[in-house]
PDB file of C-alpha atoms in Angstrom:
ATOM      1  CA  MET A  46       0.000   0.000   0.000  1.00  0.00           C
ATOM      2  CA  LYS A  47       2.791   2.426   0.944  1.00  0.00           C
ATOM      3  CA  GLN A  48       4.624   1.727  -2.314  1.00  0.00           C
ATOM      4  CA  GLU A  49       1.429   2.320  -4.340  1.00  0.00           C
ATOM      5  CA  ILE A  50       0.933   5.718  -2.705  1.00  0.00           C
ATOM      6  CA  LEU A  51       4.548   6.709  -3.334  1.00  0.00           C
ATOM      7  CA  GLU A  52       4.290   5.635  -6.987  1.00  0.00           C
ATOM      8  CA  ALA A  53       1.052   7.616  -7.442  1.00  0.00           C
ATOM      9  CA  VAL A  54       2.613  10.776  -5.979  1.00  0.00           C
ATOM     10  CA  LYS A  55       5.740  10.334  -8.100  1.00  0.00           C
ATOM     11  CA  LYS A  56       3.645   9.874 -11.252  1.00  0.00           C
ATOM     12  CA  ALA A  57       1.527  12.951 -10.472  1.00  0.00           C
ATOM     13  CA  LYS A  58       4.643  15.091  -9.951  1.00  0.00           C
ATOM     14  CA  GLU A  59       6.271  13.865 -13.169  1.00  0.00           C
ATOM     15  CA  GLU A  60       3.193  14.402 -15.339  1.00  0.00           C
ATOM     16  CA  SER A  61       2.275  17.838 -14.002  1.00  0.00           C
ATOM     17  CA  GLN A  62       3.235  21.038 -15.777  1.00  0.00           C
ATOM     18  CA  PRO A  63       5.859  23.302 -14.176  1.00  0.00           C
ATOM     19  CA  ARG A  64       4.330  25.986 -11.959  1.00  0.00           C
ATOM     20  CA  ASN A  65       5.602  29.427 -10.964  1.00  0.00           C
ATOM     21  CA  PHE A  66       4.721  28.917  -7.314  1.00  0.00           C
ATOM     22  CA  THR A  67       5.394  26.470  -4.519  1.00  0.00           C
ATOM     23  CA  GLN A  68       2.889  23.659  -4.712  1.00  0.00           C
ATOM     24  CA  SER A  69       1.285  21.917  -1.773  1.00  0.00           C
ATOM     25  CA  VAL A  70      -0.276  18.492  -1.454  1.00  0.00           C
ATOM     26  CA  ASP A  71      -3.564  17.715   0.275  1.00  0.00           C
ATOM     27  CA  VAL A  72      -4.267  14.170   1.365  1.00  0.00           C
ATOM     28  CA  VAL A  73      -7.857  13.006   1.777  1.00  0.00           C
ATOM     29  CA  ILE A  74      -8.466   9.623   3.369  1.00  0.00           C
ATOM     30  CA  THR A  75     -11.954   8.141   3.390  1.00  0.00           C
ATOM     31  CA  ILE A  76     -12.670   5.628   6.145  1.00  0.00           C
ATOM     32  CA  LYS A  77     -15.800   3.517   5.692  1.00  0.00           C
ATOM     33  CA  ASP A  78     -18.272   2.962   8.521  1.00  0.00           C
ATOM     34  CA  LEU A  79     -16.832   5.685  10.749  1.00  0.00           C
ATOM     35  CA  ASP A  80     -19.278   8.270  12.077  1.00  0.00           C
ATOM     36  CA  VAL A  81     -17.155  11.383  12.664  1.00  0.00           C
ATOM     37  CA  LYS A  82     -20.142  13.197  14.141  1.00  0.00           C
ATOM     38  CA  LYS A  83     -19.450  11.289  17.351  1.00  0.00           C
ATOM     39  CA  PRO A  84     -16.668  12.961  19.348  1.00  0.00           C
ATOM     40  CA  GLU A  85     -14.942   9.670  20.179  1.00  0.00           C
ATOM     41  CA  ASN A  86     -14.502   8.924  16.444  1.00  0.00           C
ATOM     42  CA  ARG A  87     -12.902  12.216  15.478  1.00  0.00           C
ATOM     43  CA  ILE A  88      -9.287  12.171  14.388  1.00  0.00           C
ATOM     44  CA  ASP A  89      -6.960  15.056  15.182  1.00  0.00           C
ATOM     45  CA  GLU A  90      -3.402  14.090  14.398  1.00  0.00           C
ATOM     46  CA  GLU A  91      -0.221  16.102  14.055  1.00  0.00           C
ATOM     47  CA  VAL A  92       2.240  14.882  11.448  1.00  0.00           C
ATOM     48  CA  LEU A  93       5.945  15.641  11.437  1.00  0.00           C
ATOM     49  CA  LEU A  94       6.966  16.511   7.891  1.00  0.00           C
ATOM     50  CA  PRO A  95      10.264  14.976   6.771  1.00  0.00           C
ATOM     51  CA  ASN A  96      11.586  18.210   5.239  1.00  0.00           C
ATOM     52  CA  GLY A  97       9.952  20.666   7.626  1.00  0.00           C
ATOM     53  CA  ARG A  98       7.595  23.455   6.593  1.00  0.00           C
ATOM     54  CA  GLY A  99      10.059  25.320   4.420  1.00  0.00           C
ATOM     55  CA  LYS A 100      10.114  28.345   6.705  1.00  0.00           C
ATOM     56  CA  ASP A 101      10.999  29.132  10.293  1.00  0.00           C
ATOM     57  CA  VAL A 102       8.233  28.510  12.809  1.00  0.00           C
ATOM     58  CA  LYS A 103       7.231  31.356  15.131  1.00  0.00           C
ATOM     59  CA  ILE A 104       5.928  30.332  18.541  1.00  0.00           C
ATOM     60  CA  ALA A 105       4.188  32.368  21.252  1.00  0.00           C
ATOM     61  CA  PHE A 106       4.119  31.151  24.828  1.00  0.00           C
ATOM     62  CA  ILE A 107       1.351  32.373  27.133  1.00  0.00           C
ATOM     63  CA  ALA A 108       2.524  32.003  30.725  1.00  0.00           C
ATOM     64  CA  ASP A 109       3.361  33.738  33.991  1.00  0.00           C
ATOM     65  CA  GLY A 110       6.184  33.399  36.475  1.00  0.00           C
ATOM     66  CA  GLU A 111       8.863  30.736  36.191  1.00  0.00           C
ATOM     67  CA  LEU A 112       7.323  29.083  33.117  1.00  0.00           C
ATOM     68  CA  ALA A 113       7.387  32.401  31.233  1.00  0.00           C
ATOM     69  CA  LEU A 114      11.055  32.823  32.113  1.00  0.00           C
ATOM     70  CA  GLN A 115      11.825  29.280  30.931  1.00  0.00           C
ATOM     71  CA  ALA A 116       9.995  29.919  27.642  1.00  0.00           C
ATOM     72  CA  LYS A 117      11.933  33.134  27.067  1.00  0.00           C
ATOM     73  CA  ASN A 118      15.251  31.385  27.766  1.00  0.00           C
ATOM     74  CA  ALA A 119      14.262  28.502  25.460  1.00  0.00           C
ATOM     75  CA  GLY A 120      13.864  30.941  22.566  1.00  0.00           C
ATOM     76  CA  ALA A 121      10.114  31.506  22.244  1.00  0.00           C
ATOM     77  CA  ASP A 122       9.455  34.266  19.704  1.00  0.00           C
ATOM     78  CA  MET A 123       6.956  35.939  22.038  1.00  0.00           C
ATOM     79  CA  VAL A 124       6.062  35.440  25.697  1.00  0.00           C
ATOM     80  CA  ILE A 125       2.673  36.816  26.735  1.00  0.00           C
ATOM     81  CA  ASN A 126       1.900  37.299  30.436  1.00  0.00           C
ATOM     82  CA  LYS A 127      -1.499  37.651  32.111  1.00  0.00           C
ATOM     83  CA  GLY A 128      -1.547  41.473  31.897  1.00  0.00           C
ATOM     84  CA  GLU A 129      -0.628  41.505  28.205  1.00  0.00           C
ATOM     85  CA  LEU A 130      -3.272  38.845  27.563  1.00  0.00           C
ATOM     86  CA  GLU A 131      -5.973  41.017  29.142  1.00  0.00           C
ATOM     87  CA  GLU A 132      -4.821  44.025  27.074  1.00  0.00           C
ATOM     88  CA  MET A 133      -5.073  41.956  23.886  1.00  0.00           C
ATOM     89  CA  GLY A 134      -8.631  41.098  24.838  1.00  0.00           C
ATOM     90  CA  LYS A 135      -9.439  44.815  24.766  1.00  0.00           C
ATOM     91  CA  ASP A 136      -7.460  45.561  21.583  1.00  0.00           C
ATOM     92  CA  ARG A 137      -8.783  43.084  19.028  1.00  0.00           C
ATOM     93  CA  LYS A 138      -6.785  44.643  16.186  1.00  0.00           C
ATOM     94  CA  GLU A 139      -3.498  43.964  17.993  1.00  0.00           C
ATOM     95  CA  ALA A 140      -4.631  40.423  18.829  1.00  0.00           C
ATOM     96  CA  LYS A 141      -5.316  39.763  15.136  1.00  0.00           C
ATOM     97  CA  LYS A 142      -1.864  41.080  14.182  1.00  0.00           C
ATOM     98  CA  ILE A 143      -0.204  38.736  16.657  1.00  0.00           C
ATOM     99  CA  ALA A 144      -2.353  35.787  15.538  1.00  0.00           C
ATOM    100  CA  ASN A 145      -1.378  36.373  11.910  1.00  0.00           C
ATOM    101  CA  ARG A 146       2.321  36.915  12.661  1.00  0.00           C
ATOM    102  CA  LEU A 147       2.861  33.774  14.776  1.00  0.00           C
ATOM    103  CA  ASP A 148       2.387  30.147  13.719  1.00  0.00           C
ATOM    104  CA  PHE A 149       1.794  28.295  16.991  1.00  0.00           C
ATOM    105  CA  PHE A 150       0.649  29.152  20.496  1.00  0.00           C
ATOM    106  CA  VAL A 151       1.394  27.269  23.714  1.00  0.00           C
ATOM    107  CA  ALA A 152      -0.233  28.229  27.020  1.00  0.00           C
ATOM    108  CA  GLN A 153       0.213  27.473  30.682  1.00  0.00           C
ATOM    109  CA  ALA A 154      -2.666  25.121  31.599  1.00  0.00           C
ATOM    110  CA  ASP A 155      -4.107  27.328  34.352  1.00  0.00           C
ATOM    111  CA  MET A 156      -4.219  30.313  31.951  1.00  0.00           C
ATOM    112  CA  MET A 157      -6.346  28.506  29.345  1.00  0.00           C
ATOM    113  CA  PRO A 158      -9.657  29.986  30.617  1.00  0.00           C
ATOM    114  CA  LEU A 159      -8.227  33.500  30.137  1.00  0.00           C
ATOM    115  CA  VAL A 160      -6.867  32.571  26.709  1.00  0.00           C
ATOM    116  CA  GLY A 161     -10.296  31.284  25.697  1.00  0.00           C
ATOM    117  CA  ARG A 162     -11.992  34.453  26.881  1.00  0.00           C
ATOM    118  CA  PHE A 163      -9.555  37.023  25.485  1.00  0.00           C
ATOM    119  CA  LEU A 164      -7.955  35.355  22.450  1.00  0.00           C
ATOM    120  CA  GLY A 165     -10.431  32.572  21.673  1.00  0.00           C
ATOM    121  CA  PRO A 166     -12.467  34.646  19.177  1.00  0.00           C
ATOM    122  CA  VAL A 167      -9.265  35.535  17.312  1.00  0.00           C
ATOM    123  CA  LEU A 168      -7.297  32.272  17.508  1.00  0.00           C
ATOM    124  CA  GLY A 169     -10.209  29.834  17.191  1.00  0.00           C
ATOM    125  CA  PRO A 170     -11.218  30.621  13.589  1.00  0.00           C
ATOM    126  CA  ARG A 171      -7.545  30.524  12.575  1.00  0.00           C
ATOM    127  CA  LYS A 172      -7.161  27.033  14.124  1.00  0.00           C
ATOM    128  CA  LYS A 173      -4.377  28.364  16.348  1.00  0.00           C
ATOM    129  CA  MET A 174      -5.789  27.704  19.810  1.00  0.00           C
ATOM    130  CA  PRO A 175      -2.889  27.027  22.189  1.00  0.00           C
ATOM    131  CA  LYS A 176      -1.820  23.625  23.373  1.00  0.00           C
ATOM    132  CA  PRO A 177      -1.913  23.627  27.197  1.00  0.00           C
ATOM    133  CA  VAL A 178       1.228  22.668  29.115  1.00  0.00           C
ATOM    134  CA  PRO A 179       1.281  22.072  32.870  1.00  0.00           C
ATOM    135  CA  ALA A 180       3.077  24.610  35.036  1.00  0.00           C
ATOM    136  CA  THR A 181       6.303  23.233  36.471  1.00  0.00           C
TER     137      THR A 181
END
């Protein structure tokens, strides 16, 4: 099965006309007899691409205290504390700019209710809601 998929992709790439832009590939998999309307049957999987995304990833970390300091030292592109988060909730234009500029968001688990209230309307439609991490 794996070999058949690889051959099909190779054939499609060889037979296509040259393009003046970077092409992407969408994969659609149909699974019979699976009702995705039921929450327990939904599939949400992250896949590590073998050659990366082709550009640097920008990550924001939403945290307070020691975890915020650790994120800053680890090289997070932006660290947002509780006060800044509340300000973004009031300034929707700034929140949209940040959501568009950054690729991924990670949040301290106990700050997730605030993230949902202040940034949820901006990050949710963009499918960029933060992944919660426990405070250490």
